[in-house]
Short mmCIF file of C-alpha atoms and ligand atoms in Angstrom, two decimals:
data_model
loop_
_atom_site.label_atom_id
_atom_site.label_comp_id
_atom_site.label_asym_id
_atom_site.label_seq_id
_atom_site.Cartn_x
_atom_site.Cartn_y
_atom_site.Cartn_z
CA UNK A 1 -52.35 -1.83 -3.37
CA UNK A 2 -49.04 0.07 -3.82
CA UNK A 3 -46.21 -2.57 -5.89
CA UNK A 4 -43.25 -3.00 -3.26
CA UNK A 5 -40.50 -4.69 -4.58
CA UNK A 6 -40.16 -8.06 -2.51
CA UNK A 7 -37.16 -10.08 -3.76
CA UNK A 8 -33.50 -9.68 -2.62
CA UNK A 9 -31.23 -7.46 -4.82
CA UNK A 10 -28.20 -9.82 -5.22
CA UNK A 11 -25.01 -8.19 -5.29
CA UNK A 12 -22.86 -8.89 -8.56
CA UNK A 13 -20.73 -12.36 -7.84
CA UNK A 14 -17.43 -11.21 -8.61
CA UNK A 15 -17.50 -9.52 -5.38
CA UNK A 16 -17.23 -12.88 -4.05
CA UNK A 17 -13.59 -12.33 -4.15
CA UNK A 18 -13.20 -9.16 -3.43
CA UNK A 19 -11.69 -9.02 0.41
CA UNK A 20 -9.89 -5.91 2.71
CA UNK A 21 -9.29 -7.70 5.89
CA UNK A 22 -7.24 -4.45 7.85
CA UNK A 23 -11.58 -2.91 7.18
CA UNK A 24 -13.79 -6.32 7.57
CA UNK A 25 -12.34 -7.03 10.97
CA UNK A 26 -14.22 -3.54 12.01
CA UNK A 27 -17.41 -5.97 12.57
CA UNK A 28 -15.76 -8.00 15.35
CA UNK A 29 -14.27 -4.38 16.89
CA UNK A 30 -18.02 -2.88 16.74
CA UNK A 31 -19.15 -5.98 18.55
CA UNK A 32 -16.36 -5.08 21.29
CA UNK A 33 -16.50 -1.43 21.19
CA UNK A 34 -20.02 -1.53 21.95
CA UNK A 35 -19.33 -3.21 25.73
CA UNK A 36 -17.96 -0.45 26.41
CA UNK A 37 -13.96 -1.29 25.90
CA UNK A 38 -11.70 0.86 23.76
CA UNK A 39 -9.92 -0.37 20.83
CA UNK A 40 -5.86 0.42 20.38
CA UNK A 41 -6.50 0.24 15.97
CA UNK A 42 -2.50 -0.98 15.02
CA UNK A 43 -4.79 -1.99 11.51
CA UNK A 44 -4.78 1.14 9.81
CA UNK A 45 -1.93 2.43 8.15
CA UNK A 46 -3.47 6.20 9.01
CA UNK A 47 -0.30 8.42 10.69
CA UNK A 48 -2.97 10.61 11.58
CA UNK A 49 -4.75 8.46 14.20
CA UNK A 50 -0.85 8.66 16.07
CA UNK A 51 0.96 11.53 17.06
CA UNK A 52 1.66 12.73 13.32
CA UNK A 53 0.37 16.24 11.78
CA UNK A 54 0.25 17.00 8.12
CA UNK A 55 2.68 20.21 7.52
CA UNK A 56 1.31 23.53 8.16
CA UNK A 57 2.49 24.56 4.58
CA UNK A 58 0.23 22.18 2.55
CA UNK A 59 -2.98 22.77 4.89
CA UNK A 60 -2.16 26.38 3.85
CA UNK A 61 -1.55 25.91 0.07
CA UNK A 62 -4.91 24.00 -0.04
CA UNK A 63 -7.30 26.49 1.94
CA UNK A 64 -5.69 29.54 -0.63
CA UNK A 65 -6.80 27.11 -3.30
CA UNK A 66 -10.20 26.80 -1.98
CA UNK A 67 -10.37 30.51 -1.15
CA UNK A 68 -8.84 31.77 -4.44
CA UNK A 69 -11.54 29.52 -5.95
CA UNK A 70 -9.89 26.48 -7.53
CA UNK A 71 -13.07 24.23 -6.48
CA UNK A 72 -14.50 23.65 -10.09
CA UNK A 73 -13.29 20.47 -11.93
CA UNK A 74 -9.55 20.31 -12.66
CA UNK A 75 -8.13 18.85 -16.06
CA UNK A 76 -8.84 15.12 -15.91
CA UNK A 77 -4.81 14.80 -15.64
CA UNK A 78 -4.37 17.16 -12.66
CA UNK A 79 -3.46 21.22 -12.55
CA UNK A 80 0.08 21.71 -14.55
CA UNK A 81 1.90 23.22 -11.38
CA UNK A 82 1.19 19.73 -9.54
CA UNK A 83 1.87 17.50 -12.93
CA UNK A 84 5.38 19.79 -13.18
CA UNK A 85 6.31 19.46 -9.56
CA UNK A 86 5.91 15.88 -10.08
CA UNK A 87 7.93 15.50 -13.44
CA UNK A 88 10.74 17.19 -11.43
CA UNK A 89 10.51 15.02 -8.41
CA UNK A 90 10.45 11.95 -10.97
CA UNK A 91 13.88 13.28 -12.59
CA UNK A 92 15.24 13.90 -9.03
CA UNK A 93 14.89 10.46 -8.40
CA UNK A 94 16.51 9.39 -11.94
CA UNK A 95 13.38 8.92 -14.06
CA UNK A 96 14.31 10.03 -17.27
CA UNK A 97 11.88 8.62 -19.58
CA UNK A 98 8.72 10.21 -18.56
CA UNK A 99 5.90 9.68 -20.91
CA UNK A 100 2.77 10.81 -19.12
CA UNK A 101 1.56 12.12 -15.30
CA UNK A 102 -2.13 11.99 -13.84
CA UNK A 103 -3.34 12.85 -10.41
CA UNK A 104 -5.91 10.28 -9.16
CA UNK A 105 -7.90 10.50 -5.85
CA UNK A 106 -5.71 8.25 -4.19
CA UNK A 107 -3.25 5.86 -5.44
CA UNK A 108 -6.30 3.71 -4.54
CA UNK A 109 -7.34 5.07 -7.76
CA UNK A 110 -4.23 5.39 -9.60
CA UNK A 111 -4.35 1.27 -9.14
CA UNK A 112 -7.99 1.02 -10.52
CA UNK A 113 -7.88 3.44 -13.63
CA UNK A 114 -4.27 1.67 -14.49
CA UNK A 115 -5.23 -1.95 -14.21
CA UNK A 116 -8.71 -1.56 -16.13
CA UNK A 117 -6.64 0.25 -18.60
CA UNK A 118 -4.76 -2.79 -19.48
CA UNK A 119 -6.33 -5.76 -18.65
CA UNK A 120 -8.82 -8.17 -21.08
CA UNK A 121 -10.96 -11.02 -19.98
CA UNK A 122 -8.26 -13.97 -19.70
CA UNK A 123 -5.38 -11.81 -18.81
CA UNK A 124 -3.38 -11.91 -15.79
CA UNK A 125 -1.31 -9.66 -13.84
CA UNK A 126 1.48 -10.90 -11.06
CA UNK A 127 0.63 -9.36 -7.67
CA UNK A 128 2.87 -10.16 -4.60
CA UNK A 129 1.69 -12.56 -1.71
CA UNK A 130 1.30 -11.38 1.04
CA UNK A 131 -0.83 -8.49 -1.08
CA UNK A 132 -2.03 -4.80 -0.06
CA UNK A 133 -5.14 -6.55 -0.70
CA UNK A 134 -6.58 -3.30 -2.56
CA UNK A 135 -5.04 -5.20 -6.32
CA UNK A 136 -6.84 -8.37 -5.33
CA UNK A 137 -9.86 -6.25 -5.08
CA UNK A 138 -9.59 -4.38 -8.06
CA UNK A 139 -8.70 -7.47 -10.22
CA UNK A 140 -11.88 -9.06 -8.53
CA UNK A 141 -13.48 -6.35 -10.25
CA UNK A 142 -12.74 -6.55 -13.18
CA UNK A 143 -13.26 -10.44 -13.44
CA UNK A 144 -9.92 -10.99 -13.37
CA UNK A 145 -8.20 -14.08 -11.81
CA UNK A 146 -5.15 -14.05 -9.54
CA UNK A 147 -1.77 -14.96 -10.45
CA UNK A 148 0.05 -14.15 -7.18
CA UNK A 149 3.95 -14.46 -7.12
CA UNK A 150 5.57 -15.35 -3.06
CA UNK A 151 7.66 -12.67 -1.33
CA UNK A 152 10.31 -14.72 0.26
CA UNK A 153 10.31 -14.12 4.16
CA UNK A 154 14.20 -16.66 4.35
CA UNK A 155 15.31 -13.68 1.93
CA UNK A 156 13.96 -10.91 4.09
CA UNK A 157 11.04 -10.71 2.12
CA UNK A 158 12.38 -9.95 -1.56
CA UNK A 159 10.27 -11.02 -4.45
CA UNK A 160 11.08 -15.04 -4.84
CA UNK A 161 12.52 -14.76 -8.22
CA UNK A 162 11.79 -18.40 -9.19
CA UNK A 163 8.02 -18.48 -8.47
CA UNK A 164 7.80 -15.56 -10.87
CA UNK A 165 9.73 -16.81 -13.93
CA UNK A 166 7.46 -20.03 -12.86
CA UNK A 167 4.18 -17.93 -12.75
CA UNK A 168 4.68 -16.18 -16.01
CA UNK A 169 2.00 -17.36 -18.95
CA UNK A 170 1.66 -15.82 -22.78
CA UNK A 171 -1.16 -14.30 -20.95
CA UNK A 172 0.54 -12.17 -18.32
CA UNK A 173 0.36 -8.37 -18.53
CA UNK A 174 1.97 -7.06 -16.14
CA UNK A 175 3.75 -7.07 -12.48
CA UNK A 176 3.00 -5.72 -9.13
CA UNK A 177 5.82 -4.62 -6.92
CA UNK A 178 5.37 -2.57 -3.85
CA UNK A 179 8.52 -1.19 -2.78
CA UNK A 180 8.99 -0.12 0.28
CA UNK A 181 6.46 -2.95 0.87
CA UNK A 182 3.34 -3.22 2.72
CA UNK A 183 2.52 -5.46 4.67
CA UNK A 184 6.47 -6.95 5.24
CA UNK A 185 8.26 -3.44 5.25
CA UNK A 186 10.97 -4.88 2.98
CA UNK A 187 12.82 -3.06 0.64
CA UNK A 188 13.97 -4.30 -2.54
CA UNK A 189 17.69 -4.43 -3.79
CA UNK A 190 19.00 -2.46 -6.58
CA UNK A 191 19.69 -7.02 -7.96
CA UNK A 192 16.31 -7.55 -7.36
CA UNK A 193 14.62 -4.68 -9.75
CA UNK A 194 17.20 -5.30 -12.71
CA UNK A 195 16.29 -8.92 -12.63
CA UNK A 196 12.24 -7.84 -12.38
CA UNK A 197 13.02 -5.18 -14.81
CA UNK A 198 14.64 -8.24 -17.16
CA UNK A 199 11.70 -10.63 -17.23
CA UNK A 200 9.50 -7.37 -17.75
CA UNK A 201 11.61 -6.91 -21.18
CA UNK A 202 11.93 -10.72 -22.38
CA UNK A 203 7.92 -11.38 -21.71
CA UNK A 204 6.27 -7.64 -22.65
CA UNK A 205 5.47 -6.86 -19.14
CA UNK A 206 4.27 -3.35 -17.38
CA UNK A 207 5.61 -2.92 -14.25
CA UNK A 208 3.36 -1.15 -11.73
CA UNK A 209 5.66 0.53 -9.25
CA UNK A 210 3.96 1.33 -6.17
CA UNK A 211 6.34 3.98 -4.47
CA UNK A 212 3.83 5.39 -2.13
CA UNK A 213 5.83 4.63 0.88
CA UNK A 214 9.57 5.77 -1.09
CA UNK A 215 10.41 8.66 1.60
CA UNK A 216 10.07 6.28 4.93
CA UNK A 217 12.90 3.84 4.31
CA UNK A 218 14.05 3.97 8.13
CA UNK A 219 17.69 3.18 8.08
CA UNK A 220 19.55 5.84 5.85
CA UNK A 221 20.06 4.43 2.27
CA UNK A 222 18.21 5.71 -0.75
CA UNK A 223 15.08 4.53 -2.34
CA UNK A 224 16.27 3.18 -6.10
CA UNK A 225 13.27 3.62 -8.30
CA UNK A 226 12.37 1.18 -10.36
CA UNK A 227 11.41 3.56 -13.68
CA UNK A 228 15.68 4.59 -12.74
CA UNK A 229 16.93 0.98 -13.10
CA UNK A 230 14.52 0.45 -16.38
CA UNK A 231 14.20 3.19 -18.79
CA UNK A 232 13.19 0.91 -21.74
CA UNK A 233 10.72 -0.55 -20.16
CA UNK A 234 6.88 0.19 -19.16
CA UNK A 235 6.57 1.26 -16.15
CA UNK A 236 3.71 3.48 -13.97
CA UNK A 237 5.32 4.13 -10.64
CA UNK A 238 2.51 5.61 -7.84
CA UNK A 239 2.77 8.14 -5.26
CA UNK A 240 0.46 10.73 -3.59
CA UNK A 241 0.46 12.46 -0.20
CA UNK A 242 -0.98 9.79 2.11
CA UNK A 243 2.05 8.73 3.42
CA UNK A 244 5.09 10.30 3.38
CA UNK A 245 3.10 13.66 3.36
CA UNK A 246 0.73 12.39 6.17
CA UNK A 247 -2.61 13.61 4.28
CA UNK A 248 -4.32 10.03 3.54
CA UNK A 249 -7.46 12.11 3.87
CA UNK A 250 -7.04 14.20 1.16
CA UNK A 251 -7.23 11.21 -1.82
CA UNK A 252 -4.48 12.66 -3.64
CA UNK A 253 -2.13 10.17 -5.65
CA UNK A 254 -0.25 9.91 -8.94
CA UNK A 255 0.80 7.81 -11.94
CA UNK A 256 4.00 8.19 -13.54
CA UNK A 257 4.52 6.02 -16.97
CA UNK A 258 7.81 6.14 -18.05
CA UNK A 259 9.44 3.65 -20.67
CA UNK A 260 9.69 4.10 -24.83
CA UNK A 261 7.44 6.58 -25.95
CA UNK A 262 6.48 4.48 -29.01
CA UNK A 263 5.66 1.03 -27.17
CA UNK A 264 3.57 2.48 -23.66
CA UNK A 265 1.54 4.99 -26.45
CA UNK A 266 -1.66 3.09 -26.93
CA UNK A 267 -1.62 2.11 -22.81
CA UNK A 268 -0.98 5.50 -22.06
CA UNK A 269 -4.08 6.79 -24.50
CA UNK A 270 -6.24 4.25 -22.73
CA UNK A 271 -5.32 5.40 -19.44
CA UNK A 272 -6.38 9.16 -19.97
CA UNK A 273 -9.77 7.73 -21.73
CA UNK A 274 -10.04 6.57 -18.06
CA UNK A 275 -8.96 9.66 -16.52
CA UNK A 276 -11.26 11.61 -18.85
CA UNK A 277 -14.95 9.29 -17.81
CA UNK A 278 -14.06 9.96 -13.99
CA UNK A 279 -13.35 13.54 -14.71
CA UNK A 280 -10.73 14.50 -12.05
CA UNK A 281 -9.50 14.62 -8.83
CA UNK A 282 -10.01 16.25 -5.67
CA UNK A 283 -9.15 19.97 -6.83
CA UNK A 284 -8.31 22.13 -4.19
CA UNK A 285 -6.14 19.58 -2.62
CA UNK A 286 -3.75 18.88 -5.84
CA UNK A 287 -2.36 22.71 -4.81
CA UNK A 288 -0.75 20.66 -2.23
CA UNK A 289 1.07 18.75 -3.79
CA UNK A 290 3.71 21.60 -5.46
CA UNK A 291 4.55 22.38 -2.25
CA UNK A 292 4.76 19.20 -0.56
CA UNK A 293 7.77 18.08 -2.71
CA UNK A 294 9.29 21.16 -3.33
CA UNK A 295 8.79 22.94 -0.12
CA UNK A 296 9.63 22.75 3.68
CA UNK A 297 10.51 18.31 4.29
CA UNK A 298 11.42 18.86 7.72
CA UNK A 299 8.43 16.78 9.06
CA UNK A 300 11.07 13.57 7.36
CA UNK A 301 13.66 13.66 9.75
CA UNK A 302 11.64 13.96 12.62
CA UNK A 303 8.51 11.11 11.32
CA UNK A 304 11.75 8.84 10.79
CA UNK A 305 13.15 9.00 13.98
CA UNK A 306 9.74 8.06 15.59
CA UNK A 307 9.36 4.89 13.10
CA UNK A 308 12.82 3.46 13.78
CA UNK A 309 12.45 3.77 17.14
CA UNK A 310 9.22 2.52 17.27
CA UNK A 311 10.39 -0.20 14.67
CA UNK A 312 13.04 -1.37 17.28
CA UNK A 313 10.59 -1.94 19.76
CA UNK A 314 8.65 -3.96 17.57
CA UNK A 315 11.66 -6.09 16.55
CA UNK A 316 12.95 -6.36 20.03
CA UNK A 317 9.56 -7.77 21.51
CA UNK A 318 9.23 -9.85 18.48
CA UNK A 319 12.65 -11.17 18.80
CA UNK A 320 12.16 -11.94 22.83
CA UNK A 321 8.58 -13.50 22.47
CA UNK A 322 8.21 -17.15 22.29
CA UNK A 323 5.94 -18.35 18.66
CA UNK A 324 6.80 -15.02 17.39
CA UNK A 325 9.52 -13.84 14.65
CA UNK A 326 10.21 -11.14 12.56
CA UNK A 327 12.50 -9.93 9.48
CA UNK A 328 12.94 -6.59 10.97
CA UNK A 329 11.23 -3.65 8.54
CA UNK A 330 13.80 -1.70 6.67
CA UNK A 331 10.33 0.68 5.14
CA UNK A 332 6.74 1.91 5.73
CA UNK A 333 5.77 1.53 8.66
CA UNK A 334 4.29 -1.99 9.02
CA UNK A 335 5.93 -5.07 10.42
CA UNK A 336 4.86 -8.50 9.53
CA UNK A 337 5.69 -11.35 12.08
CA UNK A 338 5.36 -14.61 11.48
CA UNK A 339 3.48 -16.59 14.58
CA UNK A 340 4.04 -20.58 15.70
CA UNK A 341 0.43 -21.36 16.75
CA UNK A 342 -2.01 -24.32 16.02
CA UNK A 343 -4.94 -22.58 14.78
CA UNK A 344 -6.09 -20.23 11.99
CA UNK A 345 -4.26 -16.44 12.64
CA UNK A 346 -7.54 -14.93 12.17
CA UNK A 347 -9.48 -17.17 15.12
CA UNK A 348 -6.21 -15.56 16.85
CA UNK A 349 -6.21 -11.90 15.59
CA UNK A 350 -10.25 -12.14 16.48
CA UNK A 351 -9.67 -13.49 20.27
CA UNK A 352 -7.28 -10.40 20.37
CA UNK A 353 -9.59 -7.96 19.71
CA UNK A 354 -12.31 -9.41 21.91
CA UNK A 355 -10.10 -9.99 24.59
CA UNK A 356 -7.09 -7.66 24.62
CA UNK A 357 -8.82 -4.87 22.55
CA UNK A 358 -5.74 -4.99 20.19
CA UNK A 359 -6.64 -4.94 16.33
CA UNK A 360 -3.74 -6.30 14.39
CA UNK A 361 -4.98 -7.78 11.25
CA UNK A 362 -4.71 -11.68 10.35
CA UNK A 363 -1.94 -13.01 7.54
CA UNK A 364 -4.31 -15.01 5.98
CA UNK A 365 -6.19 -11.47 5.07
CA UNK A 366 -2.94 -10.53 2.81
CA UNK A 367 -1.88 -14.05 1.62
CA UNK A 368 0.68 -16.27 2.86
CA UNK A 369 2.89 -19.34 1.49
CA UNK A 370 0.75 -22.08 2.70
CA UNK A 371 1.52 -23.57 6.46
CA UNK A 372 2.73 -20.08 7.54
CA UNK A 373 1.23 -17.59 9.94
CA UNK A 374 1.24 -13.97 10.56
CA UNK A 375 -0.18 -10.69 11.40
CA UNK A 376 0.20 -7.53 10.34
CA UNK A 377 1.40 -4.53 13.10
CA UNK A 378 1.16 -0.89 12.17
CA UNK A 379 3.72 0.27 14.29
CA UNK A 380 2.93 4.10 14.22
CA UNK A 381 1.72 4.30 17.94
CA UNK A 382 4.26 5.60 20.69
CA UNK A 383 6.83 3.27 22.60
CA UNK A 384 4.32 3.36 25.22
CA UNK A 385 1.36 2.42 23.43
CA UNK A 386 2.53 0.15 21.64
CA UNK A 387 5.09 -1.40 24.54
CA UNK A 388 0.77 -2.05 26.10
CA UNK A 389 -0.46 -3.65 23.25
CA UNK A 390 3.01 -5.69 22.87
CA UNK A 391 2.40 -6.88 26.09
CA UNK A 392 -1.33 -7.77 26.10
CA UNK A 393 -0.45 -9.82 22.44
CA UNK A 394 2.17 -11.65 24.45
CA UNK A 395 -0.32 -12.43 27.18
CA UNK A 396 -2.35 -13.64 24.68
CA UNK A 397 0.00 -16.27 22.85
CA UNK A 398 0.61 -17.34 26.69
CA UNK A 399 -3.04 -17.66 28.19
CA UNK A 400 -3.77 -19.16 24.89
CA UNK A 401 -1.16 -21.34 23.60
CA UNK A 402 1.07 -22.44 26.66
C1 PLP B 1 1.06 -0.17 -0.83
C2 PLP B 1 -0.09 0.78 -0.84
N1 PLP B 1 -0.54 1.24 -2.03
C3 PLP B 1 -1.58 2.08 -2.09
C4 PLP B 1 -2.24 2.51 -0.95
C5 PLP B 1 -3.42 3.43 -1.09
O1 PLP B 1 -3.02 4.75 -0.89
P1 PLP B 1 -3.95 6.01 -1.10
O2 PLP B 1 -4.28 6.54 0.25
O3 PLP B 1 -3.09 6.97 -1.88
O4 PLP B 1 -5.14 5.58 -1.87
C6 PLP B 1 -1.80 2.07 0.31
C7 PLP B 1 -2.49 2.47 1.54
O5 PLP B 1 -2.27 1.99 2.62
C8 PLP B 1 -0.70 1.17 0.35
O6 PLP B 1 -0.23 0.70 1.51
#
């Protein structure tokens, strides 16, 4: 009699936590895909499912890679023309006290080599609520609870200030702050870093920047970096092609630690030890990245147009739809409404899907302050697609709610 194995392999508990909400609502879209209806995804923050095209010039840099035969392993860091095209990018944005670069697959990984860098059993790290629920899942991960600081939707969405300075423990490592944000789209004030950057100093912190969305701030004033406003202090800041060079299938994305050289030493050491175990990322692809931010950035002008006009759709039919409001998005290209109805979002973001064939994905999937509800809307279709889906939500909240 051949030995079969007959009890269950248990998955490890921590992954009890672990959640991605815009992936696990796939199950209920299967379920509805499968009668036949097609789904309009406004889940994904992909520019590629919508009427965007990475630039010629990068698809070209990265087949001569592949054909000049860059498709061993790269240095765990990254190839020196991308690590120098980012250093220079860094100091044309004002960051001056560069200590280290690394090219990740992904800022996706960027986030998981940096926070199991620094963090020990018992420590805790501030992320913002509502989340980009990948830092939930990597803290999950690592066994790590969460200490989650509001974003403050009556302030259009800037970190609430208080509840951080309230949140703070002798065990806190570090701070999360996703600027341009995702989900809300806010974008913080030049105020509202100093004053991060100030309780980062008096209590030791590292601040993770996560810039990955710096180049889509829709209505014309600069991105300040947050490595700019604090020199002194540790900061990585993250970046990478997916979005504002429109190649989220490539997994390329970077860490930038800047601060004194003497204090982020030991961090930085333990981030390359890291780096080093996972050996490195995609290869052919980080020849991309050299041109990407030092070449042709006429795709900008014209991906920004689209997003503010689709973002002033999305505002507009918030604004005019009853149990529905919005701070309008100043970034990214997500907006984050809040919704007046009396039962769970995701029971509502569910009956959407199986009975508009809209996926928006529930509040409660990136956190909210508690008696709130919202959704998330990736507003990267066109006017007309999404002016459909717009309507069949608002049919919806009626048929439902009225
Ligand atoms: C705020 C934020 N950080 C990181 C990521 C992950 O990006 P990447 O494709 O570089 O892994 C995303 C993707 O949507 C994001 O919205």
């Amino acid at each position: 009699m051949p030995l079969t194995q007959s009890r269950e392999i248990a998955c490890a508990s921590r992954l009890e936590q672990v959640r991605y909400a815009i992936r696990d609502l796939a199950c209920v879209a299967e379920e509805v895909a499968k009668q036949g209806h097609k789904i309009l995804p406004l889940n994904i923050g992909d520019p590629l499912n919508f009427d965007f095209a990475t630039p010629a010039h990068m698809i070209e840099a990265v087949y001569k890679a592949m054909r000049d035969g860059k498709n061993g392993y790269s240095h765990s860091s990254g190839v020196k023309e991308a690590l120098d095209a980012i250093r220079a990018e860094a100091g044309r944005k004002g960051i001056n006290t560069i200590q280290d670069v690394f090219i990740t697959s992904g800022v996706s990984e960027t986030v998981d080599v940096c926070l199991a860098a620094l963090l020990n059993p018992g420590d805790n790290l501030l992320t913002p609520c509502p989340d980009y629920p990948l830092y939930s899942a990597v803290l999950s991960k690592l066994g790590i609870g969460l200490n989650a600081y509001y974003l403050n939707e009556e302030d259009g969405w800037q970190p609430d200030l208080e509840d951080i300075k309230r949140k703070i423990t002798p065990r806190t490592r570090g701070i999360v702050l996703i600027n341009p944000n995702n989900p809300t789209g806010s974008v913080c004030t030049r105020q509202m870093l100093e004053d991060i950057a100030e309780l980062a100093r008096r209590h030791n912190l590292v601040i993770f920047a996560d810039e990955i969305y710096d180049k889509l701030i829709l209505d014309d004033d600069p991105h300040i970096a947050m490595a700019a406003v604090a020199p002194d202090v540790p900061v990585v800041t993250f970046g990478g092609l997916s979005k504002n060079y429109l190649a989220p299938g490539w997994r390329i994305g970077w860490g930038i630690a800047s601060g004194d050289a003497a204090v982020i030493r030991p961090y930085v050491e333990g981030i390359n030890k890291l780096l080093r175990a996972r050996i490195c990322a995609n290869h052919p692809e980080q020849y991309a990245i050299k041109p990407a931010l030092e070449g042709p950035q006429d795709h900008l002008p014209e991906v920004k147009r689209k997003l503010r006009a689709r973002r002033d759709l999305t505002a507009k039919w918030c604004n005019e739809t009853p149990r529905v409001s919005l701070v309008a998005p100043r970034g990214a290209f997500y907006a984050y409404p809040s919704i007046d109805i009396p039962e769970p979002d995701e029971t509502f973001v569910c009956e959407l899907i199986r009975q508009k064939h809209v996926m928006v994905v529930h509040g409660s999937g990136f956190g909210q302050r508690p008696g709130t509800q919202h959704f998330r809307i990736v507003f990267l279709p066109d006017e007309k697609t999404l002016a459909a889906a717009y309507s069949a939500i608002g049919d919806l909240l009626r048929e439902r709610y009225s």
